[in-house]
Coordinates of C-alpha atoms in Angstrom, one line a residue:
X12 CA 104.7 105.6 103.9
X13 CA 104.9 101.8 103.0
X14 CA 104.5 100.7 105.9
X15 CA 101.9 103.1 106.7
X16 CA 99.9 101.6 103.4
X17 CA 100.0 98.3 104.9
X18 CA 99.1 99.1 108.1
X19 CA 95.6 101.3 106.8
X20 CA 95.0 98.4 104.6
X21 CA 94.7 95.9 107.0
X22 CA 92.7 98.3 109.8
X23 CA 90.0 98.5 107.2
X24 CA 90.6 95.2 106.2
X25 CA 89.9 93.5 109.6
X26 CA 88.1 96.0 111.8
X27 CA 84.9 94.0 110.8
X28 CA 86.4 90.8 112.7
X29 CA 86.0 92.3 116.2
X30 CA 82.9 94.7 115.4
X31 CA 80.9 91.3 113.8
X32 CA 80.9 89.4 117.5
X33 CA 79.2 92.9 118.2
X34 CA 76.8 93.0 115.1
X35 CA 75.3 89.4 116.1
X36 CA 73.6 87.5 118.2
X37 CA 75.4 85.9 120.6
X38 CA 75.0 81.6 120.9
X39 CA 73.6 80.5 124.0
X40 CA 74.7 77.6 124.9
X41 CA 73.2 75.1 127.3
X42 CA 74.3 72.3 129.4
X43 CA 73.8 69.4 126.9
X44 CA 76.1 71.3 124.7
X45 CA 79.0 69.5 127.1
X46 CA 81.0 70.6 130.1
X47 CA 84.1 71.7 127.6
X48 CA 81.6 73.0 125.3
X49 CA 83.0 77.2 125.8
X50 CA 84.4 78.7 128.6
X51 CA 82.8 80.3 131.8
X52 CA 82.7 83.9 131.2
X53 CA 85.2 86.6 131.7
X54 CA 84.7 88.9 134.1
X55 CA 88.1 91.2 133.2
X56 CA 85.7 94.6 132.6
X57 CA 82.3 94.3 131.9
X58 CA 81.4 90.7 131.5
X59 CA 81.4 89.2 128.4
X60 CA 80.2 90.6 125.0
X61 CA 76.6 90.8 124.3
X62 CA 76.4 90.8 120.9
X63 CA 74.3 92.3 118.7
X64 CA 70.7 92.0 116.6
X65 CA 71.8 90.2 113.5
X66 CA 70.8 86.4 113.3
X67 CA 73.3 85.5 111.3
X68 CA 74.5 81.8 111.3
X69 CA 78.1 81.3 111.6
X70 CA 78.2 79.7 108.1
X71 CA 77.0 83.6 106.8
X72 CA 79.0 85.1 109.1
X73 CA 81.9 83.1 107.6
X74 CA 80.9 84.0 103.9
X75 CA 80.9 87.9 105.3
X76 CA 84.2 87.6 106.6
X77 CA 85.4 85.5 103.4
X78 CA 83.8 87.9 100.9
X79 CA 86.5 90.6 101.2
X80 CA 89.0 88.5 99.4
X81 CA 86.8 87.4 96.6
X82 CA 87.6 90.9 95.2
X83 CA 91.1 91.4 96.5
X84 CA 91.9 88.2 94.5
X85 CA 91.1 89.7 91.2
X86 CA 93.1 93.1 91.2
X87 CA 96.4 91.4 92.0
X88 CA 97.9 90.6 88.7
X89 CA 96.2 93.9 87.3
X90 CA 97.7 95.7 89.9
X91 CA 101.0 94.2 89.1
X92 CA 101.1 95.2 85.7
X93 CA 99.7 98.6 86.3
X94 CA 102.3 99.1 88.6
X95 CA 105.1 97.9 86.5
X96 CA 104.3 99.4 83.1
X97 CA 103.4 103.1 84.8
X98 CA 104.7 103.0 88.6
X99 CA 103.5 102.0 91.8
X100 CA 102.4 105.1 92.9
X101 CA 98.8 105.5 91.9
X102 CA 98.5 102.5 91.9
X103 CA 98.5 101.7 95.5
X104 CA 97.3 105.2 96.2
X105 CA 94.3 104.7 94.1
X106 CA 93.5 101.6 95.8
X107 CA 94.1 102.4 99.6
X108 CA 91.5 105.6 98.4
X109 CA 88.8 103.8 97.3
X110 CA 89.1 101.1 100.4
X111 CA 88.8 104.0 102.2
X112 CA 85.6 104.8 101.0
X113 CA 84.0 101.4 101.0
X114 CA 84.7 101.3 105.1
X115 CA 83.4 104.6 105.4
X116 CA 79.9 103.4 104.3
X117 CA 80.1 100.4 105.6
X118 CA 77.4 101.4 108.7
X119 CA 75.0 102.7 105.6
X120 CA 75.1 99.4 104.1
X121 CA 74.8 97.1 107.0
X122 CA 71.8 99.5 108.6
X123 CA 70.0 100.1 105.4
X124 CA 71.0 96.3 103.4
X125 CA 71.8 94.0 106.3
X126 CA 74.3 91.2 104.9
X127 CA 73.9 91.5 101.9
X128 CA 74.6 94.9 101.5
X129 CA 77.4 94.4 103.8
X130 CA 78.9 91.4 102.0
X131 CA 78.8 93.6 98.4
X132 CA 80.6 96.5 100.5
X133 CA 83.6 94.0 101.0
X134 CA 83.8 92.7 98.3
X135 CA 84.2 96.2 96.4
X136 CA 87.0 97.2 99.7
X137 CA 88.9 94.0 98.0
X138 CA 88.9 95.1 94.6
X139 CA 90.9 98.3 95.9
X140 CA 92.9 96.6 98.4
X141 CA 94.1 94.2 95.6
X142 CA 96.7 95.9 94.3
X143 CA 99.0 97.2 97.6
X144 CA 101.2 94.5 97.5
X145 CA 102.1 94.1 93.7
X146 CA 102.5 98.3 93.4
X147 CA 104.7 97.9 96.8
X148 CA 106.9 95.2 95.5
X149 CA 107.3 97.5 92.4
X150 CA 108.0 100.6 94.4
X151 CA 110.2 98.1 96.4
X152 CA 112.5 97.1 93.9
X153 CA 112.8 100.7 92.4
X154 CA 114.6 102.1 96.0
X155 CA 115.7 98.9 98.4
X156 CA 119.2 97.9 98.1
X157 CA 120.4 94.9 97.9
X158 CA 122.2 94.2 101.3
X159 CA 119.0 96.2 103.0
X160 CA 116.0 94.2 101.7
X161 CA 115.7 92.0 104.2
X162 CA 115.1 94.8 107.2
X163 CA 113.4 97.4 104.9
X164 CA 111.0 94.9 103.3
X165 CA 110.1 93.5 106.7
X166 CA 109.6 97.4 108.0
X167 CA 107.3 97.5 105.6
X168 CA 106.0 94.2 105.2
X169 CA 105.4 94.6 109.1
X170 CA 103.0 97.1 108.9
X171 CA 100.5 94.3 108.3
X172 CA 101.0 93.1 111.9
X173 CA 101.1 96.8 113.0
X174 CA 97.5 97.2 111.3
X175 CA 96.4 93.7 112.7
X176 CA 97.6 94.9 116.1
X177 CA 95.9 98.5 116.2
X178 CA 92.8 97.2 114.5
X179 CA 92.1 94.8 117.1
X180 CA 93.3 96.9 120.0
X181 CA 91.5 100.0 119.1
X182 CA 88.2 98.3 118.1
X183 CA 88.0 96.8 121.1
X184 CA 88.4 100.3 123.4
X185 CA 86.3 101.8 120.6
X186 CA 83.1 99.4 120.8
X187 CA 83.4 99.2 124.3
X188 CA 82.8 102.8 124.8
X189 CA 80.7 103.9 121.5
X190 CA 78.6 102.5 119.1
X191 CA 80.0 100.0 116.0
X192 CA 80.1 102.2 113.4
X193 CA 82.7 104.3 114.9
X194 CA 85.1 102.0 113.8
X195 CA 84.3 101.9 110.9
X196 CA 84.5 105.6 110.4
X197 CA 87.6 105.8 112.4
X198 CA 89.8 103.6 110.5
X199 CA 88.4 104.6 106.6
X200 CA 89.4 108.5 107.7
X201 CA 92.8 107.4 108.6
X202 CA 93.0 105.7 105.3
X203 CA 91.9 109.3 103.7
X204 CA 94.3 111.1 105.5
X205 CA 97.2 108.6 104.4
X206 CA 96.4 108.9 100.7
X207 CA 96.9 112.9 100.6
X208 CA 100.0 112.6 102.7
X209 CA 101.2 109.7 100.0
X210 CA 100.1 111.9 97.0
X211 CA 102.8 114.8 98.2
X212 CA 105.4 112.8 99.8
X213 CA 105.8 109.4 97.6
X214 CA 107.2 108.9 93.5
X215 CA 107.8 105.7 91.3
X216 CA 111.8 106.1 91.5
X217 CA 114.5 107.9 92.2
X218 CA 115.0 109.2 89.1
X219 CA 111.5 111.7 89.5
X220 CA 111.6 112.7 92.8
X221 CA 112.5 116.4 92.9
X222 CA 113.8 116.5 96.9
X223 CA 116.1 113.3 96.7
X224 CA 119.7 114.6 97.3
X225 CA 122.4 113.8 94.7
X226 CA 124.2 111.5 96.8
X227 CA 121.5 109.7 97.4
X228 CA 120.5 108.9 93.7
X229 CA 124.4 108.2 93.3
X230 CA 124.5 105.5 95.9
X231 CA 120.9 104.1 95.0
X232 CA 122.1 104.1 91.4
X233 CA 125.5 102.1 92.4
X234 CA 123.4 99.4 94.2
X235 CA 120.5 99.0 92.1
X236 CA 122.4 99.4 88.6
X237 CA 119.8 101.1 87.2
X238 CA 117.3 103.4 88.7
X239 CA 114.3 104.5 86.2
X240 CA 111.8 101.8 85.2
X241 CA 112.6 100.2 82.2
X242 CA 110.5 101.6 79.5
X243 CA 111.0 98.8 77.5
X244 CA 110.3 96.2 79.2
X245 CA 109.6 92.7 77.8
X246 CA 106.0 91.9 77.6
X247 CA 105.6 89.7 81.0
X248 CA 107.0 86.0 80.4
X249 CA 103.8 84.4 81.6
X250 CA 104.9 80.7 80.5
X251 CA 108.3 81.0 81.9
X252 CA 107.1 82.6 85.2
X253 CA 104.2 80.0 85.8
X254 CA 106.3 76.8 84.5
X255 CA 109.1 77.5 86.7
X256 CA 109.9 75.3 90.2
X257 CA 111.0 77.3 92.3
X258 CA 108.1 80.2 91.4
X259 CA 105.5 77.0 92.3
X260 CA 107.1 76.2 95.6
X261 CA 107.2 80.2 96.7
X262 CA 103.2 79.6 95.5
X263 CA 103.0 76.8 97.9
X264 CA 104.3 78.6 100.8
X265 CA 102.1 81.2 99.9
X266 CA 99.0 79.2 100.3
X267 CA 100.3 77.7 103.3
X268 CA 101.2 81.1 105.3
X269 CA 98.1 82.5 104.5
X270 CA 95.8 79.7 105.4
X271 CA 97.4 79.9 109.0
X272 CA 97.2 83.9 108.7
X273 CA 93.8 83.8 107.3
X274 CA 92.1 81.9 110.2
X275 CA 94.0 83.9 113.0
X276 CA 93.7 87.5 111.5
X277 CA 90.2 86.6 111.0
X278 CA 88.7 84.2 113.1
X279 CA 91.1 84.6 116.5
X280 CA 88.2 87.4 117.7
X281 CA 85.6 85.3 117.2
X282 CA 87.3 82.0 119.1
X283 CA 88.3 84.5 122.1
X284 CA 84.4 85.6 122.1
X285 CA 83.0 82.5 121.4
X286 CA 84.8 80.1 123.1
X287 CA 87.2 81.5 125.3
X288 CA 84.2 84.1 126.5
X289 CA 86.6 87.2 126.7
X290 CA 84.2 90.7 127.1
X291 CA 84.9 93.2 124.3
X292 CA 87.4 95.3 125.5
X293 CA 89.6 92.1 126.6
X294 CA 89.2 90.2 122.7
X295 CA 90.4 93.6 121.7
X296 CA 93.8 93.3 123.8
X297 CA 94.3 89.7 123.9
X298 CA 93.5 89.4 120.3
X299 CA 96.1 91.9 119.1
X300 CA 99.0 90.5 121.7
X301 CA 100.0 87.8 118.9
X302 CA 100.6 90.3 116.3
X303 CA 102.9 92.7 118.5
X304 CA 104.8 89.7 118.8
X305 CA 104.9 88.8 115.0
X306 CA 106.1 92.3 114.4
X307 CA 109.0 92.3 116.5
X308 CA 109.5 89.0 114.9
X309 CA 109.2 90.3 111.5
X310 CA 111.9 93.4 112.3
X311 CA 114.1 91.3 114.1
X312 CA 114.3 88.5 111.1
X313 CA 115.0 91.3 109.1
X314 CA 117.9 92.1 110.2
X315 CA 119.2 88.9 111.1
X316 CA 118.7 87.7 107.3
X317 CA 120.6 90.3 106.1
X318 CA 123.7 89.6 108.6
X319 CA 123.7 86.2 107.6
X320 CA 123.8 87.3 103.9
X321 CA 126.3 89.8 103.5
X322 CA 128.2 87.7 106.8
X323 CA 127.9 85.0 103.6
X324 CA 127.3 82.7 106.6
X325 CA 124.4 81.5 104.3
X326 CA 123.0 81.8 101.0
X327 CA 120.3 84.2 99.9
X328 CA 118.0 80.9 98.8
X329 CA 119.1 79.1 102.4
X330 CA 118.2 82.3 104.2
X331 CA 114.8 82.8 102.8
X332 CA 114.3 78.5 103.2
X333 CA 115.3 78.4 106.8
X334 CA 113.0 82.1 107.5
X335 CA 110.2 80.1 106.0
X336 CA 110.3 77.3 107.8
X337 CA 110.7 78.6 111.4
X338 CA 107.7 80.7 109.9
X339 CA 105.8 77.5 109.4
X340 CA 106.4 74.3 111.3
X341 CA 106.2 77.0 114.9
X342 CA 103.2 78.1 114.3
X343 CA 101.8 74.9 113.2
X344 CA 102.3 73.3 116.6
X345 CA 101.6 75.8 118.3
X346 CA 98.5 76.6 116.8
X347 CA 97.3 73.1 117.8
X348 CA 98.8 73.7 121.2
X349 CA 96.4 76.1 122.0
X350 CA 93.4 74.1 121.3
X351 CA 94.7 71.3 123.8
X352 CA 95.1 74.5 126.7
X353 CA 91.4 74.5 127.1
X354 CA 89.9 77.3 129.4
X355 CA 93.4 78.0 131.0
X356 CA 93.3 81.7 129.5
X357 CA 96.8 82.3 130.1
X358 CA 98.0 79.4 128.7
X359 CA 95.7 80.0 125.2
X360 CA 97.2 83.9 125.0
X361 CA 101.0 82.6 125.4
X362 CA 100.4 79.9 122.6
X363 CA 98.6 81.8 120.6
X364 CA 101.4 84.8 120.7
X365 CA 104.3 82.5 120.3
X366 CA 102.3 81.1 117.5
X367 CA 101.9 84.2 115.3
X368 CA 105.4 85.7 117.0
X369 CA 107.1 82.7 114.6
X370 CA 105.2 83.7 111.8
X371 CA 106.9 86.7 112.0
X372 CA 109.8 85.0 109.8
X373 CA 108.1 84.5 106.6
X374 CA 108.9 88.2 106.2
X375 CA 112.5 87.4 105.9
X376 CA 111.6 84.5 104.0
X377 CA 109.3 84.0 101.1
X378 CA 107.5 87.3 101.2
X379 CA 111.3 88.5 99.9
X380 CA 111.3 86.0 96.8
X381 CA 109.5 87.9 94.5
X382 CA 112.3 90.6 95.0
X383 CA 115.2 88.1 94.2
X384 CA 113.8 86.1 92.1
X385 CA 113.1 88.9 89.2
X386 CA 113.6 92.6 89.8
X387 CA 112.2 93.6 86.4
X388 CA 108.8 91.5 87.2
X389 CA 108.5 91.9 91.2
X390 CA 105.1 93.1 91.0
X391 CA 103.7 90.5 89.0
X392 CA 105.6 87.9 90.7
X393 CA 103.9 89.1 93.8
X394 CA 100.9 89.4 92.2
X395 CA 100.5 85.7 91.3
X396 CA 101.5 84.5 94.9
X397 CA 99.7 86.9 97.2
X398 CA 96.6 86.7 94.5
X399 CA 96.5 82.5 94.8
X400 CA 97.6 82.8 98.0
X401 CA 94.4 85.2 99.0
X402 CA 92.0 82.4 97.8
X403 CA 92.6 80.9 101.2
X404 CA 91.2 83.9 102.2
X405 CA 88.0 83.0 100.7
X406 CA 88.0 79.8 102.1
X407 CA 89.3 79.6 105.5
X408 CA 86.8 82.0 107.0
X409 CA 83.9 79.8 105.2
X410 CA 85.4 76.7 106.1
X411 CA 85.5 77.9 109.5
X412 CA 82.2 78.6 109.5
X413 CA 81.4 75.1 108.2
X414 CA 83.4 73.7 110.9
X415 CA 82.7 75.1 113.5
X416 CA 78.1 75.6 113.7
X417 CA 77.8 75.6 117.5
X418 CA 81.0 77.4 118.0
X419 CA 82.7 75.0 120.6
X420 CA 86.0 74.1 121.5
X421 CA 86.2 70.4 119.5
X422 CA 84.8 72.0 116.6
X423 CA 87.7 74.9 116.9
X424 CA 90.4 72.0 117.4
X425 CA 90.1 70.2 114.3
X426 CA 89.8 73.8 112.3
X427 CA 93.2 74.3 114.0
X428 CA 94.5 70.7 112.8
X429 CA 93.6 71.0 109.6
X430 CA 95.7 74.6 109.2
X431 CA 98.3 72.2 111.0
X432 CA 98.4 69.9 107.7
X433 CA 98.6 73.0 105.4
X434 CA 101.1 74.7 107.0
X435 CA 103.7 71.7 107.0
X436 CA 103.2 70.0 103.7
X437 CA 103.5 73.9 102.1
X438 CA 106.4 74.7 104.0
X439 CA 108.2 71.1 103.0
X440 CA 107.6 72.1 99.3
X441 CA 109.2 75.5 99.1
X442 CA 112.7 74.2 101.7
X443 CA 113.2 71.6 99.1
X444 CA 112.4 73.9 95.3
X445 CA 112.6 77.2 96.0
X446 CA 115.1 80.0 94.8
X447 CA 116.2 82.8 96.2
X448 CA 118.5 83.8 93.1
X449 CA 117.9 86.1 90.0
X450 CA 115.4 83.8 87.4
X451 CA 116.3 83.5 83.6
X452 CA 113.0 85.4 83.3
X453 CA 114.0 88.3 84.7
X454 CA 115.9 89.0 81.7
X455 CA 113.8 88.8 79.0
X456 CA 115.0 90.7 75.6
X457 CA 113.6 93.8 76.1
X458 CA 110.9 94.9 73.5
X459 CA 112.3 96.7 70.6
X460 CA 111.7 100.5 70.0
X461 CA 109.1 100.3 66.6
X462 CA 109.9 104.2 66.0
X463 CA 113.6 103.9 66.4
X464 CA 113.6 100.6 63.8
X465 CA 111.7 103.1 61.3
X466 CA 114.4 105.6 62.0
X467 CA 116.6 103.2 60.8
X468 CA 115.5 101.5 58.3
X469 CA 114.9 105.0 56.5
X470 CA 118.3 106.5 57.5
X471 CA 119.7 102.8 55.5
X472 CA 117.7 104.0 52.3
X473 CA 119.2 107.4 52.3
X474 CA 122.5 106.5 52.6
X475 CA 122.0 103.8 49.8
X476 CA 120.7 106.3 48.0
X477 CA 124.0 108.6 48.5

């Protein structure tokens, strides 16, 4: 159910990235725009996409696509501390629900409010879609073992790709053949449907759920040492957490994972229609062939972290270091290897897959830290790196925008160049600082029990009193 939770989230989160080159006019371009300008148009199905009635500049359309995250930015670290101080449960339900309902009228707001309607509409989907990770790392760290983290936290991590994959894929067979809202309505329903399943199936920990066999809680309570949140847990250690190295460099790669992310998941529909010319249905397959290979990726890192950790062929820190940097250096180059393919289709789909196929690893490496580094405070931790993390969210679909007005190939290139930059000096930061061991701030005194203290101190007077 996880993974399921990841995978609505992002359907709702990026079915607007296909159905926009549908929304808009499309850019005509003429001769003295250059020979390498875009390329000639694809005649897989039914010729290239139309496009729509909106006149929206590529500098709106990159605010649009950016405006999601300016609200998914601010629930992060209140989704964390929800989640930690009452359970992860409602709190990622809750927030699934109401994204739900924001893509469900998202037709009524673009037809009746145009973009700025539209633009509104995601920023309130954000706001819900805020708190799934933090409440997942909680939920996380309340039933994942040790020696399974690595494969069970991809499996769910994963279902990002999955989303990414189906999203694409399915919009694209769905706008061929009906009208653009239908995605829309398609995709928030499934999100519905999810959150009554969650409601009946899904509890914080294994200490509550009333169909969890004994054996079961036994061996859960043997790995984890404790099973139940902790009550009393120490108000969060915000100067310890934000002061210390290794939390700064898991920040870094952060930022630099999703810049790289951030431009794909988002703008990789709008290069294939702009530039590469692809018809609808085709940006709907070829755009989602990347992420099928990131997926497997993801699984397969899984497992092959955790083999090399309880093999003790390397350490849980050099594990997550050498995860993140395949993660990051591969798709930098490749990335920029695509650009430099041109109009050869084949070649730009290969690149383009192996590119996000490597990015795979980071779900074996640094998405994991939050988990090691601090059990008691995995949902804030989680919190503070996808939250600064998302910012590039806000950017990199503007910046693309900026960077790229008449939508051509050279413009595209040095977009790709500049995630090149990010990507490597991030990943260089967190192989040399980060930690993939238990933090001193994990164990913060606990918070002292006021009514037990009373207790006390009155039982002390009555026995002086004897």
């Amino acid at each position: 159910m996880g993974f399921l939770a990841i995978l609505n989230a992002y359907t709702m989160r990026i079915s607007l990235s296909i159905a926009i080159t549908e929304l808009v006019v499309k850019k005509n371009h003429t001769d003295s725009d250059g020979e390498a300008a875009v390329c000639l148009a694809d005649d897989m199905d039914h010729g290239t996409s139309t496009g729509g009635t909106y006149e929206w500049s590529e500098e709106l359309q990159g605010f649009i696509l950016s405006s999601f995250y300016i609200g998914y930015i601010v629930t992060h670290i209140p989704g964390g501390l929800l989640a930690e101080k009452f359970g992860g449960k409602w709190t990622l339900s809750l927030g699934i629900l109401s994204t739900a309902f924001f893509t469900l009228i998202t037709p009524v707001a673009i037809i009746n409010g145009g973009a700025t309607a539209l633009i509104i509409v995601r920023i309130l989907m954000g706001l819900g879609e805020g708190t799934t990770f933090p409440a997942l790392s909680v939920l996380l760290a309340q039933w994942v073992p040790l020696n399974e983290r690595g494969k069970l936290g991809a499996l769910v991590l994963g279902g990002g790709q999955v989303g990414t994959i189906l999203g694409n894929l399915l919009s694209g067979v769905l706008l061929d053949a009906f009208d653009w809202p239908i995605v829309f309505y398609m995709f928030g329903g499934l999100g519905v449907v999810w959150f009554i399943f969650f409601c009946f199936l899904c509890f914080n920990d294994p200490t509550i759920h009333p169909y969890i066999k004994p054996s079961e809680r036994e061996y859960l309570a043997k790995e984890l040492g404790s099973l139940g949140r902790k009550e009393n847990l120490a108000p969060t250690p915000w100067k310890a957490i934000l002061t210390s190295i290794p939390m700064i460099a898991l920040v870094c790669a952060q930022i630099g994972h999703d810049w790289g992310f951030y431009i794909m998941v988002t703008d990789l529909p709008k290069y294939m229609s702009d530039v590469m010319q692809f018809s609808i249905k085709a940006n709907g397959l070829y755009s989602s062939l990347p992420y099928i290979m990131m997926w497997i990726v993801s699984i397969g890192s899984g497992f092959v972290g955790d083999w090399l950790i309880t093999r003790n062929i390397l350490s849980i820190t050099n594990t997550r270091k050498m995860m993140t940097g395949i993660a990051a250096f591969g798709p930098a180059i490749f990335m920029v290897a695509a650009s430099y393919a041109g109009c050869d289709r084949l070649a730009v789909v290969v690149l383009f897959t192996i590119c996000m196929g490597l990015m795979g690893a980071f779900y074996a490496g640094m998405k994991l830290s939050p988990l090691d580094m601090s059990p008691n405070y995995a949902g804030t931790l989680m919190a503070i790196t996808n939250g600064i993390g998302a910012i590039t969210g806000v950017i990199t679909p503007y910046l693309v925008g900026v960077m790229t007005p008449n939508a051509t190939l050279l413009e595209w290139r040095t977009v790709f160049w500049v995630a090149f930059g990010v990507l490597c000096v991030t990943a260089f930061i967190y192989c040399i600082w980060a930690s993939g061991e238990v933090q001193e701030f994990n164990d913060t005194p606990p918070r002292k029990d006021h009514d037990a203290e009373e207790r006390g101190k009155s039982s002390d007077k009555e026995k002086q009193k004897h």
